[in-house]
Short mmCIF file of C-alpha atoms in Angstrom, two decimals:
data_model
loop_
_atom_site.label_atom_id
_atom_site.label_comp_id
_atom_site.label_asym_id
_atom_site.label_seq_id
_atom_site.Cartn_x
_atom_site.Cartn_y
_atom_site.Cartn_z
CA MET A 29 18.63 24.15 19.13
CA TYR A 30 19.07 21.30 16.66
CA ARG A 31 22.01 21.65 14.32
CA PHE A 32 21.61 20.01 10.95
CA ASN A 33 24.52 18.00 9.67
CA PHE A 34 24.18 16.91 6.06
CA GLN A 35 27.91 16.22 5.65
CA PRO A 36 27.65 12.43 6.21
CA VAL A 37 24.93 12.26 3.56
CA PHE A 38 26.91 14.22 0.98
CA ASP A 39 30.05 12.18 1.72
CA ASN A 40 28.16 8.95 1.06
CA LEU A 41 25.89 9.86 -1.83
CA ASP A 42 27.48 7.14 -3.98
CA MET A 43 26.51 4.55 -1.38
CA LEU A 44 22.91 5.80 -1.36
CA ALA A 45 22.82 5.92 -5.16
CA TYR A 46 23.95 2.28 -5.23
CA GLY A 47 21.19 1.51 -2.69
CA ALA A 48 18.66 3.13 -5.03
CA TRP A 49 19.96 0.97 -7.88
CA LEU A 50 19.49 -2.14 -5.71
CA THR A 51 15.92 -1.06 -4.93
CA ILE A 52 15.18 -0.64 -8.65
CA GLN A 53 16.66 -4.07 -9.42
CA LEU A 54 14.79 -5.74 -6.58
CA SER A 55 11.49 -4.09 -7.58
CA PHE A 56 11.80 -5.05 -11.25
CA THR A 57 12.80 -8.63 -10.50
CA ALA A 58 9.97 -9.02 -7.99
CA MET A 59 7.47 -7.47 -10.41
CA ALA A 60 8.59 -9.70 -13.30
CA ILE A 61 8.32 -12.93 -11.29
CA GLY A 62 5.22 -11.60 -9.53
CA LEU A 63 3.53 -11.11 -12.90
CA VAL A 64 4.11 -14.77 -13.76
CA VAL A 65 2.56 -15.74 -10.41
CA SER A 66 -0.32 -13.32 -11.07
CA ILE A 67 -1.06 -14.72 -14.52
CA LEU A 68 -1.05 -18.28 -13.18
CA GLY A 69 -3.25 -17.18 -10.26
CA ALA A 70 -5.71 -15.36 -12.51
CA VAL A 71 -5.91 -18.29 -14.93
CA ALA A 72 -6.50 -20.68 -12.01
CA LYS A 73 -9.18 -18.38 -10.59
CA THR A 74 -11.06 -18.07 -13.86
CA SER A 75 -10.53 -21.70 -14.89
CA GLY A 76 -13.67 -23.05 -13.27
CA ILE A 77 -11.73 -25.82 -11.51
CA ARG A 78 -13.09 -25.50 -7.97
CA PRO A 79 -10.17 -26.72 -5.78
CA LEU A 80 -7.73 -24.64 -7.81
CA ARG A 81 -9.90 -21.57 -7.36
CA TRP A 82 -10.14 -22.13 -3.62
CA ILE A 83 -6.39 -22.43 -3.20
CA VAL A 84 -5.83 -19.17 -5.09
CA ASP A 85 -8.64 -17.49 -3.11
CA VAL A 86 -7.02 -18.44 0.19
CA TYR A 87 -3.61 -17.24 -1.04
CA VAL A 88 -4.98 -13.89 -2.21
CA GLU A 89 -7.09 -13.24 0.89
CA VAL A 90 -4.36 -14.20 3.37
CA ILE A 91 -1.74 -12.04 1.68
CA ARG A 92 -4.01 -9.05 1.21
CA ASN A 93 -5.19 -9.10 4.82
CA THR A 94 -1.86 -9.43 6.64
CA PRO A 95 0.99 -6.90 6.85
CA PHE A 96 3.97 -7.27 4.53
CA LEU A 97 6.26 -7.05 7.56
CA ILE A 98 4.72 -10.22 9.04
CA GLN A 99 4.96 -11.97 5.67
CA ILE A 100 8.66 -11.24 5.47
CA PHE A 101 9.25 -12.37 9.09
CA PHE A 102 7.32 -15.53 8.37
CA ILE A 103 9.37 -16.32 5.27
CA PHE A 104 12.76 -15.34 6.69
CA PHE A 105 12.46 -16.57 10.29
CA GLY A 106 9.57 -19.05 10.10
CA LEU A 107 10.31 -21.19 7.07
CA PRO A 108 13.74 -22.45 8.25
CA ALA A 109 11.75 -24.64 10.70
CA PHE A 110 10.83 -26.65 7.59
CA GLY A 111 14.39 -26.68 6.32
CA ILE A 112 13.77 -23.80 3.89
CA SER A 113 16.54 -21.32 4.70
CA MET A 114 17.22 -18.31 2.53
CA SER A 115 19.67 -15.45 2.51
CA PRO A 116 18.14 -12.08 3.45
CA ASN A 117 18.20 -10.96 -0.19
CA THR A 118 16.47 -14.10 -1.43
CA ALA A 119 13.90 -13.95 1.37
CA ALA A 120 13.21 -10.31 0.50
CA LEU A 121 12.65 -11.20 -3.15
CA VAL A 122 10.44 -14.17 -2.29
CA ALA A 123 8.35 -12.08 0.13
CA LEU A 124 7.87 -9.32 -2.45
CA VAL A 125 6.93 -11.84 -5.16
CA VAL A 126 4.42 -13.57 -2.89
CA ASN A 127 2.97 -10.18 -1.92
CA VAL A 128 2.70 -8.62 -5.35
CA GLY A 129 1.48 -11.93 -6.80
CA ALA A 130 -1.68 -11.72 -4.69
CA TYR A 131 -2.52 -8.17 -5.75
CA GLY A 132 -1.53 -8.89 -9.35
CA THR A 133 -3.81 -11.95 -9.49
CA GLU A 134 -6.79 -9.72 -8.79
CA ILE A 135 -5.68 -7.09 -11.30
CA ILE A 136 -5.20 -9.61 -14.09
CA ARG A 137 -8.41 -11.45 -13.26
CA ALA A 138 -10.26 -8.15 -13.52
CA GLY A 139 -8.50 -7.56 -16.85
CA ILE A 140 -9.63 -10.93 -18.20
CA GLU A 141 -13.19 -10.37 -17.00
CA SER A 142 -13.26 -6.86 -18.44
CA ILE A 143 -13.66 -8.23 -21.96
CA PRO A 144 -17.38 -8.76 -22.63
CA GLN A 145 -18.23 -12.15 -24.11
CA GLY A 146 -20.14 -10.35 -26.85
CA GLN A 147 -16.92 -8.81 -28.16
CA ILE A 148 -15.43 -12.25 -28.77
CA GLU A 149 -18.64 -13.41 -30.46
CA ALA A 150 -18.58 -10.29 -32.62
CA GLY A 151 -15.00 -11.10 -33.58
CA ARG A 152 -16.09 -14.59 -34.60
CA ALA A 153 -19.01 -13.19 -36.59
CA LEU A 154 -16.50 -11.04 -38.49
CA ALA A 155 -14.64 -14.26 -39.36
CA LEU A 156 -11.50 -13.34 -37.42
CA THR A 157 -9.19 -16.24 -36.71
CA PRO A 158 -8.79 -17.32 -33.06
CA THR A 159 -5.30 -15.78 -33.05
CA GLN A 160 -6.66 -12.50 -34.34
CA ILE A 161 -9.47 -12.55 -31.80
CA PHE A 162 -7.01 -13.16 -28.98
CA ARG A 163 -4.63 -10.43 -30.13
CA HIS A 164 -7.02 -7.67 -31.13
CA VAL A 165 -10.23 -8.37 -29.25
CA VAL A 166 -8.95 -9.82 -25.97
CA LEU A 167 -5.31 -8.97 -25.36
CA LYS A 168 -5.03 -5.35 -26.51
CA PRO A 169 -8.08 -3.99 -24.69
CA ALA A 170 -7.34 -6.13 -21.60
CA LEU A 171 -3.77 -4.83 -21.45
CA ARG A 172 -4.94 -1.27 -21.74
CA ASN A 173 -7.49 -1.82 -18.97
CA ILE A 174 -5.00 -3.27 -16.49
CA TYR A 175 -1.97 -1.14 -17.39
CA PRO A 176 -2.74 1.72 -14.94
CA SER A 177 -3.36 -0.70 -12.03
CA LEU A 178 -0.21 -2.69 -12.80
CA THR A 179 2.04 0.35 -12.98
CA SER A 180 0.72 1.85 -9.75
CA GLN A 181 1.15 -1.59 -8.18
CA PHE A 182 4.78 -1.49 -9.29
CA ILE A 183 5.34 1.89 -7.63
CA TYR A 184 3.60 0.65 -4.50
CA LEU A 185 5.87 -2.42 -4.57
CA MET A 186 8.94 -0.20 -4.83
CA LEU A 187 7.85 1.83 -1.80
CA THR A 188 6.93 -1.31 0.18
CA SER A 189 10.30 -2.86 -0.64
CA SER A 190 11.91 -0.43 1.84
CA VAL A 191 10.65 -2.79 4.56
CA VAL A 192 13.07 -5.54 3.45
CA SER A 193 15.83 -3.61 5.21
CA VAL A 194 14.50 -4.97 8.53
CA ILE A 195 15.89 -8.44 7.71
CA SER A 196 19.08 -6.70 6.49
CA ALA A 197 18.49 -7.37 2.82
CA ASN A 198 20.30 -4.87 0.58
CA ASP A 199 18.28 -1.93 -0.71
CA LEU A 200 18.05 1.84 -0.46
CA ALA A 201 16.55 1.81 3.04
CA ALA A 202 19.28 -0.61 4.21
CA ALA A 203 21.96 1.68 2.80
CA GLY A 204 20.41 4.49 4.82
CA ALA A 205 20.22 2.38 7.99
CA ASP A 206 23.85 1.44 7.50
CA LEU A 207 24.89 5.06 7.17
CA ASN A 208 22.75 5.96 10.18
CA ALA A 209 24.49 3.37 12.34
CA ARG A 210 27.88 4.89 11.41
CA THR A 211 27.11 8.61 11.57
CA PHE A 212 23.92 9.10 13.66
CA ALA A 213 22.75 11.94 11.42
CA SER A 214 19.36 10.22 11.49
CA PHE A 215 16.95 12.96 10.45
CA GLU A 216 19.16 14.21 7.65
CA ILE A 217 19.71 10.69 6.29
CA TYR A 218 16.04 9.76 6.33
CA LEU A 219 15.09 13.11 4.80
CA VAL A 220 17.40 12.49 1.85
CA LEU A 221 16.24 8.86 1.65
CA THR A 222 12.60 9.95 1.54
CA ILE A 223 13.39 12.44 -1.23
CA MET A 224 15.17 9.69 -3.16
CA TYR A 225 12.18 7.35 -2.90
CA PHE A 226 9.91 10.21 -3.97
CA LEU A 227 12.07 10.91 -7.03
CA LEU A 228 12.07 7.21 -7.92
CA ALA A 229 8.27 7.06 -7.66
CA LEU A 230 7.83 10.30 -9.60
CA GLY A 231 10.29 9.22 -12.28
CA PHE A 232 8.63 5.85 -12.81
CA SER A 233 5.10 7.26 -12.85
CA THR A 234 6.20 9.80 -15.48
CA LEU A 235 7.87 7.06 -17.50
CA PHE A 236 4.82 4.77 -17.29
CA GLY A 237 2.55 7.66 -18.25
CA THR A 238 4.64 8.34 -21.35
CA LEU A 239 4.70 4.65 -22.28
CA ARG A 240 0.94 4.50 -21.91
CA ARG A 241 0.51 7.33 -24.39
CA VAL A 242 2.89 5.63 -26.82
CA PHE A 243 1.59 2.06 -26.65
CA PHE A 244 -2.08 2.42 -25.81
CA ASN A 245 -2.85 5.35 -28.06
CA TYR A 246 -5.90 3.78 -29.72
CA PRO A 247 -9.57 4.54 -29.17
CA ALA A 248 -11.22 3.06 -26.09
CA GLY A 249 -13.39 0.00 -26.64
CA ARG A 250 -16.07 0.96 -24.17
CA MET B 21 17.04 -18.54 28.20
CA ILE B 22 14.88 -20.08 25.50
CA ARG B 23 11.55 -21.19 26.88
CA GLU B 24 8.47 -22.89 25.47
CA PHE B 25 5.77 -20.96 23.63
CA SER B 26 3.01 -21.02 26.24
CA SER B 27 -0.42 -19.58 26.84
CA VAL B 28 1.23 -16.66 28.65
CA ASP B 29 2.93 -15.69 25.41
CA LEU B 30 -0.29 -16.11 23.50
CA ILE B 31 -2.06 -13.77 25.92
CA PHE B 32 0.82 -11.27 25.70
CA ILE B 33 0.50 -11.20 21.91
CA ALA B 34 -3.28 -11.05 21.96
CA MET B 35 -3.23 -8.18 24.47
CA ALA B 36 -0.95 -6.20 22.18
CA ILE B 37 -3.82 -6.03 19.69
CA ARG B 38 -5.20 -3.15 21.73
CA TRP B 39 -2.22 -1.00 20.75
CA THR B 40 -2.70 -1.92 17.11
CA LEU B 41 -6.35 -0.91 17.46
CA ILE B 42 -5.62 2.29 19.39
CA LEU B 43 -3.03 3.32 16.80
CA SER B 44 -5.44 2.49 13.96
CA ILE B 45 -8.25 4.49 15.58
CA ILE B 46 -6.06 7.53 16.26
CA ALA B 47 -4.76 7.47 12.69
CA PHE B 48 -8.23 6.97 11.26
CA VAL B 49 -9.85 9.76 13.27
CA GLY B 50 -6.93 12.14 12.66
CA GLY B 51 -6.76 11.04 9.05
CA ALA B 52 -10.48 11.63 8.60
CA ALA B 53 -10.13 15.22 9.82
CA GLY B 54 -7.03 15.83 7.71
CA GLY B 55 -8.53 14.00 4.76
CA LEU B 56 -11.68 16.15 4.82
CA VAL B 57 -9.62 19.33 4.84
CA LEU B 58 -7.46 17.99 1.98
CA ALA B 59 -10.45 16.83 -0.06
CA LEU B 60 -12.19 20.20 0.32
CA SER B 61 -8.97 22.04 -0.55
CA ARG B 62 -8.45 19.83 -3.60
CA THR B 63 -11.93 20.67 -4.90
CA SER B 64 -11.94 24.35 -3.90
CA HIS B 65 -11.76 27.36 -6.19
CA SER B 66 -8.50 28.57 -4.68
CA ARG B 67 -5.56 27.62 -6.87
CA ALA B 68 -3.10 27.89 -3.96
CA LEU B 69 -5.17 25.55 -1.76
CA ARG B 70 -5.46 23.05 -4.60
CA LEU B 71 -1.71 23.14 -5.21
CA VAL B 72 -0.73 22.76 -1.54
CA SER B 73 -3.15 19.90 -0.90
CA MET B 74 -2.11 18.15 -4.10
CA SER B 75 1.57 18.35 -3.16
CA PHE B 76 0.82 17.01 0.32
CA ILE B 77 -1.05 14.04 -1.14
CA GLN B 78 1.64 13.36 -3.78
CA VAL B 79 4.44 13.41 -1.24
CA PHE B 80 2.71 11.05 1.18
CA GLN B 81 1.53 8.70 -1.55
CA GLY B 82 4.91 8.74 -3.28
CA THR B 83 7.13 7.87 -0.32
CA PRO B 84 7.32 4.72 1.83
CA LEU B 85 5.34 4.71 5.08
CA LEU B 86 8.51 3.41 6.76
CA MET B 87 10.42 6.57 5.76
CA GLN B 88 7.53 8.74 6.97
CA LEU B 89 7.69 6.99 10.35
CA PHE B 90 11.46 7.47 10.60
CA LEU B 91 11.26 11.12 9.58
CA VAL B 92 8.61 11.95 12.18
CA TYR B 93 10.40 9.85 14.81
CA PHE B 94 13.77 11.57 14.34
CA GLY B 95 12.04 14.85 13.50
CA LEU B 96 10.82 15.07 17.09
CA ALA B 97 14.44 15.61 18.16
CA VAL B 98 14.82 18.32 15.52
CA LEU B 99 11.83 20.10 17.05
CA GLY B 100 13.40 19.73 20.48
CA LEU B 101 10.70 17.32 21.68
CA PRO B 102 11.36 14.09 23.56
CA ILE B 103 11.48 11.13 21.17
CA ASP B 104 8.45 8.90 21.78
CA PRO B 105 7.49 5.96 19.55
CA LEU B 106 3.75 6.27 20.24
CA VAL B 107 3.65 9.98 19.41
CA ALA B 108 5.78 9.46 16.31
CA ALA B 109 3.68 6.52 15.08
CA ALA B 110 0.41 8.36 15.75
CA VAL B 111 1.56 11.51 13.94
CA ALA B 112 3.09 9.68 10.96
CA LEU B 113 0.09 7.38 10.48
CA THR B 114 -2.30 10.33 10.82
CA LEU B 115 -0.48 12.26 8.07
CA HIS B 116 -0.34 9.11 5.95
CA ALA B 117 -4.06 8.43 6.39
CA SER B 118 -4.91 12.09 5.70
CA ALA B 119 -3.26 11.89 2.29
CA PHE B 120 -4.96 8.66 1.26
CA LEU B 121 -8.40 9.57 2.62
CA GLY B 122 -8.04 13.04 1.10
CA GLU B 123 -7.50 11.50 -2.33
CA ILE B 124 -10.35 8.98 -1.93
CA TRP B 125 -12.76 11.67 -0.79
CA ARG B 126 -11.71 14.11 -3.50
CA GLY B 127 -12.78 11.49 -6.01
CA ALA B 128 -16.07 11.02 -4.18
CA ILE B 129 -16.79 14.76 -4.10
CA GLN B 130 -16.03 15.05 -7.80
CA ALA B 131 -18.35 12.10 -8.49
CA VAL B 132 -21.30 14.21 -7.34
CA PRO B 133 -22.74 15.79 -10.51
CA GLN B 134 -21.74 19.43 -10.99
CA GLY B 135 -25.40 20.35 -11.46
CA GLN B 136 -26.13 19.52 -7.81
CA SER B 137 -23.67 22.12 -6.66
CA GLU B 138 -24.94 24.64 -9.21
CA ALA B 139 -28.54 24.07 -8.17
CA ALA B 140 -27.59 24.63 -4.54
CA THR B 141 -25.81 27.84 -5.51
CA ALA B 142 -28.91 28.93 -7.43
CA LEU B 143 -30.91 28.37 -4.23
CA ALA B 144 -28.53 30.84 -2.56
CA LEU B 145 -26.99 28.25 -0.25
CA SER B 146 -23.61 29.25 1.18
CA TYR B 147 -20.51 27.10 0.49
CA ARG B 148 -20.90 25.62 3.98
CA ASP B 149 -24.55 24.67 3.51
CA ARG B 150 -23.93 23.46 -0.02
CA MET B 151 -21.23 21.08 1.18
CA ARG B 152 -23.04 20.00 4.33
CA HIS B 153 -26.48 19.39 2.90
CA VAL B 154 -25.98 18.73 -0.80
CA VAL B 155 -22.53 17.57 -1.85
CA LEU B 156 -20.99 15.70 1.10
CA PRO B 157 -24.01 13.47 1.92
CA GLN B 158 -24.00 12.25 -1.68
CA ALA B 159 -20.22 11.94 -1.80
CA MET B 160 -20.32 9.86 1.38
CA ARG B 161 -22.24 7.09 -0.37
CA VAL B 162 -19.54 6.81 -3.03
CA ALA B 163 -16.73 7.07 -0.49
CA THR B 164 -17.81 4.47 2.07
CA ALA B 165 -16.56 1.31 0.34
CA PRO B 166 -13.05 2.60 -0.53
CA THR B 167 -12.78 4.16 2.94
CA VAL B 168 -13.41 0.80 4.60
CA GLY B 169 -10.92 -0.71 2.15
CA PHE B 170 -8.31 1.81 3.19
CA LEU B 171 -8.91 0.97 6.84
CA VAL B 172 -7.43 -2.47 6.09
CA GLN B 173 -4.33 -0.80 4.63
CA LEU B 174 -4.08 1.37 7.73
CA ILE B 175 -4.32 -1.52 10.19
CA LYS B 176 -1.62 -3.37 8.24
CA GLY B 177 0.43 -0.17 8.18
CA THR B 178 0.49 0.09 11.98
CA SER B 179 2.75 -3.00 11.97
CA LEU B 180 5.61 -0.74 10.84
CA ALA B 181 5.42 1.15 14.16
CA SER B 182 7.20 -1.92 15.57
CA ILE B 183 10.33 -0.85 13.68
CA ILE B 184 10.62 2.40 15.64
CA GLY B 185 10.11 0.35 18.82
CA PHE B 186 6.42 0.75 19.59
CA THR B 187 5.03 -2.40 21.19
CA GLU B 188 1.95 -3.28 19.17
CA LEU B 189 0.98 -6.65 17.71
CA THR B 190 4.04 -7.15 15.49
CA ARG B 191 6.55 -6.01 18.12
CA ALA B 192 4.89 -8.24 20.73
CA GLY B 193 5.39 -11.12 18.32
CA GLN B 194 9.07 -10.26 17.92
CA ILE B 195 9.54 -10.08 21.71
CA VAL B 196 7.93 -13.48 22.21
CA ASN B 197 9.93 -14.91 19.31
CA ASN B 198 13.17 -13.71 20.87
CA ALA B 199 12.29 -15.55 24.08
CA THR B 200 10.83 -18.75 22.66
CA PHE B 201 12.48 -18.99 19.25
CA GLN B 202 9.37 -20.46 17.67
CA PRO B 203 9.10 -18.08 14.71
CA PHE B 204 6.76 -20.26 12.69
CA LEU B 205 4.27 -20.50 15.53
CA VAL B 206 4.67 -16.93 16.76
CA PHE B 207 4.45 -15.14 13.42
CA GLY B 208 1.73 -17.55 12.31
CA THR B 209 -0.29 -16.47 15.34
CA VAL B 210 0.40 -12.79 14.69
CA ALA B 211 -0.57 -13.17 11.03
CA ALA B 212 -3.79 -14.92 12.04
CA LEU B 213 -4.68 -12.07 14.41
CA TYR B 214 -4.13 -9.44 11.71
CA PHE B 215 -6.21 -11.55 9.37
CA ILE B 216 -9.07 -11.71 11.89
CA LEU B 217 -8.96 -7.90 12.15
CA CYS B 218 -8.71 -7.18 8.44
CA TRP B 219 -10.67 -9.84 6.60
CA PRO B 220 -14.17 -8.85 7.80
CA LEU B 221 -13.41 -5.26 6.75
CA SER B 222 -12.24 -6.43 3.32
CA LEU B 223 -15.42 -8.47 2.85
CA LEU B 224 -17.55 -5.53 3.99
CA ALA B 225 -15.80 -3.17 1.57
CA ARG B 226 -16.25 -5.60 -1.30
CA ARG B 227 -19.93 -6.14 -0.54
CA MET B 228 -20.57 -2.40 -0.33
CA GLU B 229 -18.76 -1.91 -3.61
CA ALA B 230 -20.86 -4.56 -5.32
CA ARG B 231 -24.05 -2.99 -3.99
CA MET B 232 -22.85 0.42 -5.17
CA ARG B 233 -22.17 -0.92 -8.66
CA LEU B 234 -25.67 -2.41 -8.77
CA ALA B 235 -27.15 0.92 -7.74
CA ILE B 236 -25.27 2.69 -10.51
CA THR B 237 -26.11 0.25 -13.32
CA ARG B 238 -29.77 0.09 -12.33
#
């Protein structure tokens, strides 16, 4: 009969809480930089400059059709062959940025393309200034359209980030692995870890839902 | 001893694809069965069934696949079973796929107009016949593209089985890398193999989606 032993988990809750904080930091940093990459990618894809579009297409397709685990191995173990060495934490951040950048590019591109050309023409016909058109006709509806995809992408990023523990970068999963190596209460540790990730995901999706109601509380365009 | 990356290593890696495929197929078949049950529960009249299936889906969509793998892997010991990476990976990926397919198919079932179901009820069809002959065939058309899309996620997800020590494509790459220390070459090869598996499915899903959108706007 298996005897549960949660003592090591309770004794080290502060360590796990700190791990959760690292995961939140890592996810936010990766998302912030990833958004910059995504905007650049989306602009390049919709720019009409062929070679630029092809490069972004290759980037997006390669990243979306290979596992994150391989991407992180490639960046952490593979790139040093070209003299690009990174600490585990930096490699983890870079891998997450590269990964979320590919998905984000598609989300933002879809957001840009979701504004019908006719809307912009209508704005011009109403004698709105280009700044007004951009703010009220393009940006606000586009943001509302992509907000749900972006926030679920963030939560997905946070859950995926647990994989960075394999190259011993610091995060919640790494804190758990560390504790596991010291106490061997494996099932109990991973049960608590899973619950912590679930609470993080639940908390952020509730927060994003509330923010959506506050900031995008205007009638739908179409 | 560090040795050269040779054709033997390449064959070793390529052969490991079969475990990636086997794992993907097990998870997809198991996930399809579980997903159907979940989707039907989610759309049923029973409040309890709806609540249970919704919680199942939320838990598996709101936690990392890596944690799910670890929990099942170490959970085997809790159940008094021998710890086996293949069993653990197959079970965890099946549960994972059930949740995602369940959610995709729930959406597809709900996309079938309510009137269809009502008309079938008016024709005195039983729940079974209604689902089999009226609702599910129509839901299937909506569900195909996102299901193929999820298959890509699932194949990529099997790479995590390497972390609990199951020798599929990723683990084979790690083993070869440890012997040859050519990470750029080795992981480049592994990435290319995953890409060859996943890309055609991605293209297929996208094409089906585009055709679907045409059918709807027409």
